[in-house]
Amino acid sequence: VALYDAKENILEFHILIDAGQRFSPSKTIMGQGFASWVIESRRSLLVRHYSQDKDRLPVHPIQLGSERISESWLGVPMVSHDECLGLLAIASYSANAFDEDDETLLSNVAAQAALAIDNARQHAEVKEQARRDSLTGVYNHGYFLARLNEAIENGRQDQSPVALIMLDIDKFKAYNDTYGHIVGDEVLRHLAQTIYKH
């Protein structure tokens, strides 16, 4: 199972099991291997017998998992709302291990997986938006209090100090009264961005 990060243009292999051994998650840059081809083309790729067909394939594999090259490989894209989220792939060291029926089955599984991943991402985005102030984008008062209580409790358990920095904008009310709330909002946004960057 690999997820596509469009911003970084990388594939993140979250689940990679080879010959019964589970490998640690890894990342590859797009543009190499069967998986990248599936993501970029948004089409399934069925490799029946790699050593015989390698000169006719649109792309060559990259090495993941163990040192052996798979003779059979099947990868299908996970697409939701016209966005390619990643792919599901299976492989075998035996030739002709998969056929069109396997491709159909894996495509159906990928469609369900894409729906679940998309729903999870949307839920996480809504949850994150609820934690942030709509004007400045910084975490809101409720989330701040929750994190502060968590930090204090962790400090008690670890017997470590907790520090808190508070800021105040001098004469901000007068600035708002003089220049208006629209300009005052811009000051708040600019201040939040400056703190976030530093």
PDB file of C-alpha atoms in Angstrom:
ATOM      1  CA  VAL A   1       0.000   0.000   0.000  1.00  0.00           C
ATOM      2  CA  ALA A   2       1.535   3.308  -1.101  1.00  0.00           C
ATOM      3  CA  LEU A   3       0.121   6.820  -0.701  1.00  0.00           C
ATOM      4  CA  TYR A   4       0.947   9.642  -3.082  1.00  0.00           C
ATOM      5  CA  ASP A   5       2.055  13.005  -1.672  1.00  0.00           C
ATOM      6  CA  ALA A   6       1.385  15.459  -4.511  1.00  0.00           C
ATOM      7  CA  LYS A   7       3.026  18.410  -2.725  1.00  0.00           C
ATOM      8  CA  GLU A   8       6.330  16.586  -2.242  1.00  0.00           C
ATOM      9  CA  ASN A   9       5.897  14.444  -5.385  1.00  0.00           C
ATOM     10  CA  ILE A  10       6.789  11.265  -3.522  1.00  0.00           C
ATOM     11  CA  LEU A  11       5.285   7.850  -2.896  1.00  0.00           C
ATOM     12  CA  GLU A  12       5.126   6.693   0.704  1.00  0.00           C
ATOM     13  CA  PHE A  13       5.044   2.903   1.026  1.00  0.00           C
ATOM     14  CA  HIS A  14       3.168   2.384   4.296  1.00  0.00           C
ATOM     15  CA  ILE A  15       2.662  -1.367   4.044  1.00  0.00           C
ATOM     16  CA  LEU A  16       5.350  -3.457   2.337  1.00  0.00           C
ATOM     17  CA  ILE A  17       5.425  -7.195   2.968  1.00  0.00           C
ATOM     18  CA  ASP A  18       7.788  -9.428   0.996  1.00  0.00           C
ATOM     19  CA  ALA A  19       8.053 -13.209   1.468  1.00  0.00           C
ATOM     20  CA  GLY A  20       6.269 -12.915   4.811  1.00  0.00           C
ATOM     21  CA  GLN A  21       8.606 -10.184   6.122  1.00  0.00           C
ATOM     22  CA  ARG A  22       7.205  -6.753   6.875  1.00  0.00           C
ATOM     23  CA  PHE A  23       9.540  -3.904   5.924  1.00  0.00           C
ATOM     24  CA  SER A  24       9.671  -0.441   7.478  1.00  0.00           C
ATOM     25  CA  PRO A  25       7.758   2.337   5.680  1.00  0.00           C
ATOM     26  CA  SER A  26       9.818   3.982   2.942  1.00  0.00           C
ATOM     27  CA  LYS A  27       9.577   6.802   0.417  1.00  0.00           C
ATOM     28  CA  THR A  28      10.538   7.043  -3.233  1.00  0.00           C
ATOM     29  CA  ILE A  29      10.633   9.997  -5.601  1.00  0.00           C
ATOM     30  CA  MET A  30       8.039   9.848  -8.355  1.00  0.00           C
ATOM     31  CA  GLY A  31       9.174   8.997 -11.863  1.00  0.00           C
ATOM     32  CA  GLN A  32      10.724   5.601 -11.176  1.00  0.00           C
ATOM     33  CA  GLY A  33       9.283   2.121 -11.092  1.00  0.00           C
ATOM     34  CA  PHE A  34       5.966   0.426 -11.687  1.00  0.00           C
ATOM     35  CA  ALA A  35       4.201   2.225  -8.821  1.00  0.00           C
ATOM     36  CA  SER A  36       5.050   5.689 -10.187  1.00  0.00           C
ATOM     37  CA  TRP A  37       3.775   4.675 -13.614  1.00  0.00           C
ATOM     38  CA  VAL A  38       0.441   3.588 -12.110  1.00  0.00           C
ATOM     39  CA  ILE A  39       0.092   6.899 -10.225  1.00  0.00           C
ATOM     40  CA  GLU A  40       1.086   9.088 -13.176  1.00  0.00           C
ATOM     41  CA  SER A  41      -1.047   7.269 -15.747  1.00  0.00           C
ATOM     42  CA  ARG A  42      -3.898   6.483 -13.323  1.00  0.00           C
ATOM     43  CA  ARG A  43      -4.093   3.084 -14.973  1.00  0.00           C
ATOM     44  CA  SER A  44      -3.576  -0.457 -13.754  1.00  0.00           C
ATOM     45  CA  LEU A  45      -0.388  -2.285 -14.690  1.00  0.00           C
ATOM     46  CA  LEU A  46      -0.320  -6.073 -15.000  1.00  0.00           C
ATOM     47  CA  VAL A  47       3.114  -7.637 -15.484  1.00  0.00           C
ATOM     48  CA  ARG A  48       2.707 -11.337 -16.188  1.00  0.00           C
ATOM     49  CA  HIS A  49       6.312 -12.465 -16.745  1.00  0.00           C
ATOM     50  CA  TYR A  50       8.883  -9.739 -16.134  1.00  0.00           C
ATOM     51  CA  SER A  51      12.018 -11.506 -17.381  1.00  0.00           C
ATOM     52  CA  GLN A  52      10.312 -12.282 -20.719  1.00  0.00           C
ATOM     53  CA  ASP A  53       8.346  -9.044 -21.094  1.00  0.00           C
ATOM     54  CA  LYS A  54      10.764  -6.431 -19.690  1.00  0.00           C
ATOM     55  CA  ASP A  55      11.690  -5.010 -23.122  1.00  0.00           C
ATOM     56  CA  ARG A  56       8.005  -4.398 -23.909  1.00  0.00           C
ATOM     57  CA  LEU A  57       7.053  -2.775 -20.586  1.00  0.00           C
ATOM     58  CA  PRO A  58       6.459   1.002 -20.351  1.00  0.00           C
ATOM     59  CA  VAL A  59       8.748   1.246 -17.295  1.00  0.00           C
ATOM     60  CA  HIS A  60      11.209  -0.855 -15.282  1.00  0.00           C
ATOM     61  CA  PRO A  61      10.880  -1.757 -11.596  1.00  0.00           C
ATOM     62  CA  ILE A  62      12.827  -0.342  -8.671  1.00  0.00           C
ATOM     63  CA  GLN A  63      14.024  -2.548  -5.836  1.00  0.00           C
ATOM     64  CA  LEU A  64      11.852  -2.572  -2.706  1.00  0.00           C
ATOM     65  CA  GLY A  65      11.724  -5.191   0.027  1.00  0.00           C
ATOM     66  CA  SER A  66      14.079  -8.113  -0.602  1.00  0.00           C
ATOM     67  CA  GLU A  67      16.792  -8.287  -3.251  1.00  0.00           C
ATOM     68  CA  ARG A  68      14.804 -10.490  -5.648  1.00  0.00           C
ATOM     69  CA  ILE A  69      12.863  -9.134  -8.632  1.00  0.00           C
ATOM     70  CA  SER A  70       9.241 -10.240  -8.869  1.00  0.00           C
ATOM     71  CA  GLU A  71       8.221 -12.049 -12.050  1.00  0.00           C
ATOM     72  CA  SER A  72       4.554 -11.076 -11.673  1.00  0.00           C
ATOM     73  CA  TRP A  73       3.329  -7.642 -10.557  1.00  0.00           C
ATOM     74  CA  LEU A  74      -0.103  -6.058 -10.425  1.00  0.00           C
ATOM     75  CA  GLY A  75      -0.751  -2.479  -9.346  1.00  0.00           C
ATOM     76  CA  VAL A  76      -3.964  -0.451  -9.399  1.00  0.00           C
ATOM     77  CA  PRO A  77      -4.479   3.234  -8.549  1.00  0.00           C
ATOM     78  CA  MET A  78      -6.601   4.437  -5.640  1.00  0.00           C
ATOM     79  CA  VAL A  79      -8.612   7.348  -7.069  1.00  0.00           C
ATOM     80  CA  SER A  80     -11.221   9.477  -5.310  1.00  0.00           C
ATOM     81  CA  HIS A  81     -12.913  12.596  -6.727  1.00  0.00           C
ATOM     82  CA  ASP A  82     -10.471  12.658  -9.660  1.00  0.00           C
ATOM     83  CA  GLU A  83      -7.482  12.666  -7.272  1.00  0.00           C
ATOM     84  CA  CYS A  84      -5.008   9.795  -7.243  1.00  0.00           C
ATOM     85  CA  LEU A  85      -4.344   9.006  -3.577  1.00  0.00           C
ATOM     86  CA  GLY A  86      -1.946   6.113  -4.084  1.00  0.00           C
ATOM     87  CA  LEU A  87      -1.962   2.496  -5.170  1.00  0.00           C
ATOM     88  CA  LEU A  88      -2.409  -1.099  -4.115  1.00  0.00           C
ATOM     89  CA  ALA A  89       0.054  -3.601  -5.548  1.00  0.00           C
ATOM     90  CA  ILE A  90       0.701  -7.322  -5.264  1.00  0.00           C
ATOM     91  CA  ALA A  91       3.654  -9.287  -6.602  1.00  0.00           C
ATOM     92  CA  SER A  92       4.891 -12.842  -6.954  1.00  0.00           C
ATOM     93  CA  TYR A  93       8.246 -14.466  -7.672  1.00  0.00           C
ATOM     94  CA  SER A  94       6.360 -16.882  -9.950  1.00  0.00           C
ATOM     95  CA  ALA A  95       5.456 -15.969 -13.532  1.00  0.00           C
ATOM     96  CA  ASN A  96       1.819 -15.623 -14.616  1.00  0.00           C
ATOM     97  CA  ALA A  97       0.543 -15.398 -11.041  1.00  0.00           C
ATOM     98  CA  PHE A  98      -2.159 -12.799 -11.843  1.00  0.00           C
ATOM     99  CA  ASP A  99      -4.750 -12.254 -14.567  1.00  0.00           C
ATOM    100  CA  GLU A 100      -7.555  -9.846 -15.485  1.00  0.00           C
ATOM    101  CA  ASP A 101      -9.856 -11.272 -12.803  1.00  0.00           C
ATOM    102  CA  ASP A 102      -7.252 -10.396 -10.172  1.00  0.00           C
ATOM    103  CA  GLU A 103      -6.971  -6.919 -11.691  1.00  0.00           C
ATOM    104  CA  THR A 104     -10.749  -6.436 -11.400  1.00  0.00           C
ATOM    105  CA  LEU A 105     -10.781  -7.660  -7.804  1.00  0.00           C
ATOM    106  CA  LEU A 106      -7.841  -5.474  -6.769  1.00  0.00           C
ATOM    107  CA  SER A 107      -9.415  -2.461  -8.532  1.00  0.00           C
ATOM    108  CA  ASN A 108     -12.611  -2.958  -6.521  1.00  0.00           C
ATOM    109  CA  VAL A 109     -10.619  -3.172  -3.283  1.00  0.00           C
ATOM    110  CA  ALA A 110      -8.668  -0.039  -4.293  1.00  0.00           C
ATOM    111  CA  ALA A 111     -11.903   1.878  -4.920  1.00  0.00           C
ATOM    112  CA  GLN A 112     -13.141   1.055  -1.415  1.00  0.00           C
ATOM    113  CA  ALA A 113      -9.751   1.885   0.106  1.00  0.00           C
ATOM    114  CA  ALA A 114      -9.656   5.239  -1.729  1.00  0.00           C
ATOM    115  CA  LEU A 115     -13.088   6.119  -0.352  1.00  0.00           C
ATOM    116  CA  ALA A 116     -11.996   5.263   3.204  1.00  0.00           C
ATOM    117  CA  ILE A 117      -8.731   7.245   2.869  1.00  0.00           C
ATOM    118  CA  ASP A 118     -10.544  10.261   1.411  1.00  0.00           C
ATOM    119  CA  ASN A 119     -13.118  10.201   4.230  1.00  0.00           C
ATOM    120  CA  ALA A 120     -10.369   9.958   6.852  1.00  0.00           C
ATOM    121  CA  ARG A 121      -8.493  12.899   5.311  1.00  0.00           C
ATOM    122  CA  GLN A 122     -11.614  15.054   5.151  1.00  0.00           C
ATOM    123  CA  HIS A 123     -12.424  14.229   8.778  1.00  0.00           C
ATOM    124  CA  ALA A 124      -8.879  15.199   9.818  1.00  0.00           C
ATOM    125  CA  GLU A 125      -9.126  18.487   7.870  1.00  0.00           C
ATOM    126  CA  VAL A 126     -12.459  19.410   9.478  1.00  0.00           C
ATOM    127  CA  LYS A 127     -11.055  18.541  12.917  1.00  0.00           C
ATOM    128  CA  GLU A 128      -7.967  20.682  12.281  1.00  0.00           C
ATOM    129  CA  GLN A 129     -10.072  23.617  11.017  1.00  0.00           C
ATOM    130  CA  ALA A 130     -12.188  23.461  14.182  1.00  0.00           C
ATOM    131  CA  ARG A 131      -9.017  23.919  16.240  1.00  0.00           C
ATOM    132  CA  ARG A 132      -7.897  27.062  14.418  1.00  0.00           C
ATOM    133  CA  ASP A 133      -8.954  30.701  14.445  1.00  0.00           C
ATOM    134  CA  SER A 134     -10.500  31.605  11.089  1.00  0.00           C
ATOM    135  CA  LEU A 135      -8.786  35.031  10.984  1.00  0.00           C
ATOM    136  CA  THR A 136      -5.184  34.222  11.902  1.00  0.00           C
ATOM    137  CA  GLY A 137      -4.992  30.463  11.405  1.00  0.00           C
ATOM    138  CA  VAL A 138      -3.466  29.988  14.862  1.00  0.00           C
ATOM    139  CA  TYR A 139      -4.873  27.468  17.320  1.00  0.00           C
ATOM    140  CA  ASN A 140      -7.950  28.756  19.122  1.00  0.00           C
ATOM    141  CA  HIS A 141      -8.501  29.310  22.852  1.00  0.00           C
ATOM    142  CA  GLY A 142     -10.196  25.955  23.475  1.00  0.00           C
ATOM    143  CA  TYR A 143      -7.412  23.962  21.837  1.00  0.00           C
ATOM    144  CA  PHE A 144      -4.792  26.092  23.614  1.00  0.00           C
ATOM    145  CA  LEU A 145      -6.316  25.267  27.016  1.00  0.00           C
ATOM    146  CA  ALA A 146      -6.449  21.558  26.181  1.00  0.00           C
ATOM    147  CA  ARG A 147      -2.782  21.517  25.111  1.00  0.00           C
ATOM    148  CA  LEU A 148      -1.752  23.621  28.136  1.00  0.00           C
ATOM    149  CA  ASN A 149      -3.463  21.196  30.529  1.00  0.00           C
ATOM    150  CA  GLU A 150      -1.793  18.310  28.705  1.00  0.00           C
ATOM    151  CA  ALA A 151       1.638  19.975  28.995  1.00  0.00           C
ATOM    152  CA  ILE A 152       1.120  20.681  32.707  1.00  0.00           C
ATOM    153  CA  GLU A 153       0.067  17.071  33.349  1.00  0.00           C
ATOM    154  CA  ASN A 154       3.073  15.750  31.411  1.00  0.00           C
ATOM    155  CA  GLY A 155       5.296  18.110  33.401  1.00  0.00           C
ATOM    156  CA  ARG A 156       3.893  16.756  36.658  1.00  0.00           C
ATOM    157  CA  GLN A 157       4.436  13.156  35.611  1.00  0.00           C
ATOM    158  CA  ASP A 158       7.952  13.780  34.271  1.00  0.00           C
ATOM    159  CA  GLN A 159       8.756  16.312  37.009  1.00  0.00           C
ATOM    160  CA  SER A 160       9.877  18.749  34.314  1.00  0.00           C
ATOM    161  CA  PRO A 161       9.177  22.482  34.045  1.00  0.00           C
ATOM    162  CA  VAL A 162       6.547  23.985  31.749  1.00  0.00           C
ATOM    163  CA  ALA A 163       7.040  27.446  30.220  1.00  0.00           C
ATOM    164  CA  LEU A 164       4.418  29.770  28.752  1.00  0.00           C
ATOM    165  CA  ILE A 165       5.046  32.983  26.824  1.00  0.00           C
ATOM    166  CA  MET A 166       2.309  35.623  26.604  1.00  0.00           C
ATOM    167  CA  LEU A 167       2.294  38.568  24.207  1.00  0.00           C
ATOM    168  CA  ASP A 168       0.296  41.758  24.120  1.00  0.00           C
ATOM    169  CA  ILE A 169       0.062  44.299  21.289  1.00  0.00           C
ATOM    170  CA  ASP A 170       0.619  47.746  22.768  1.00  0.00           C
ATOM    171  CA  LYS A 171      -2.227  50.224  22.158  1.00  0.00           C
ATOM    172  CA  PHE A 172      -4.063  47.807  19.856  1.00  0.00           C
ATOM    173  CA  LYS A 173      -7.501  49.161  20.830  1.00  0.00           C
ATOM    174  CA  ALA A 174      -6.420  52.673  19.876  1.00  0.00           C
ATOM    175  CA  TYR A 175      -5.058  51.346  16.579  1.00  0.00           C
ATOM    176  CA  ASN A 176      -8.396  49.646  15.852  1.00  0.00           C
ATOM    177  CA  ASP A 177     -10.334  52.801  16.781  1.00  0.00           C
ATOM    178  CA  THR A 178      -8.105  54.965  14.571  1.00  0.00           C
ATOM    179  CA  TYR A 179      -7.712  52.782  11.481  1.00  0.00           C
ATOM    180  CA  GLY A 180     -10.692  50.422  11.717  1.00  0.00           C
ATOM    181  CA  HIS A 181     -11.108  46.721  12.370  1.00  0.00           C
ATOM    182  CA  ILE A 182     -10.192  45.634   8.846  1.00  0.00           C
ATOM    183  CA  VAL A 183      -6.703  47.134   9.244  1.00  0.00           C
ATOM    184  CA  GLY A 184      -6.563  45.780  12.812  1.00  0.00           C
ATOM    185  CA  ASP A 185      -7.344  42.280  11.498  1.00  0.00           C
ATOM    186  CA  GLU A 186      -4.463  42.609   9.062  1.00  0.00           C
ATOM    187  CA  VAL A 187      -2.139  43.503  11.960  1.00  0.00           C
ATOM    188  CA  LEU A 188      -3.255  40.359  13.825  1.00  0.00           C
ATOM    189  CA  ARG A 189      -2.708  38.185  10.736  1.00  0.00           C
ATOM    190  CA  HIS A 190       0.732  39.693  10.145  1.00  0.00           C
ATOM    191  CA  LEU A 191       1.733  39.217  13.795  1.00  0.00           C
ATOM    192  CA  ALA A 192       0.571  35.577  13.779  1.00  0.00           C
ATOM    193  CA  GLN A 193       2.532  34.876  10.589  1.00  0.00           C
ATOM    194  CA  THR A 194       5.655  36.533  11.999  1.00  0.00           C
ATOM    195  CA  ILE A 195       5.512  34.450  15.184  1.00  0.00           C
ATOM    196  CA  TYR A 196       4.814  31.272  13.206  1.00  0.00           C
ATOM    197  CA  LYS A 197       7.837  31.853  10.940  1.00  0.00           C
ATOM    198  CA  HIS A 198      10.182  32.475  13.844  1.00  0.00           C
TER     199      HIS A 198
END
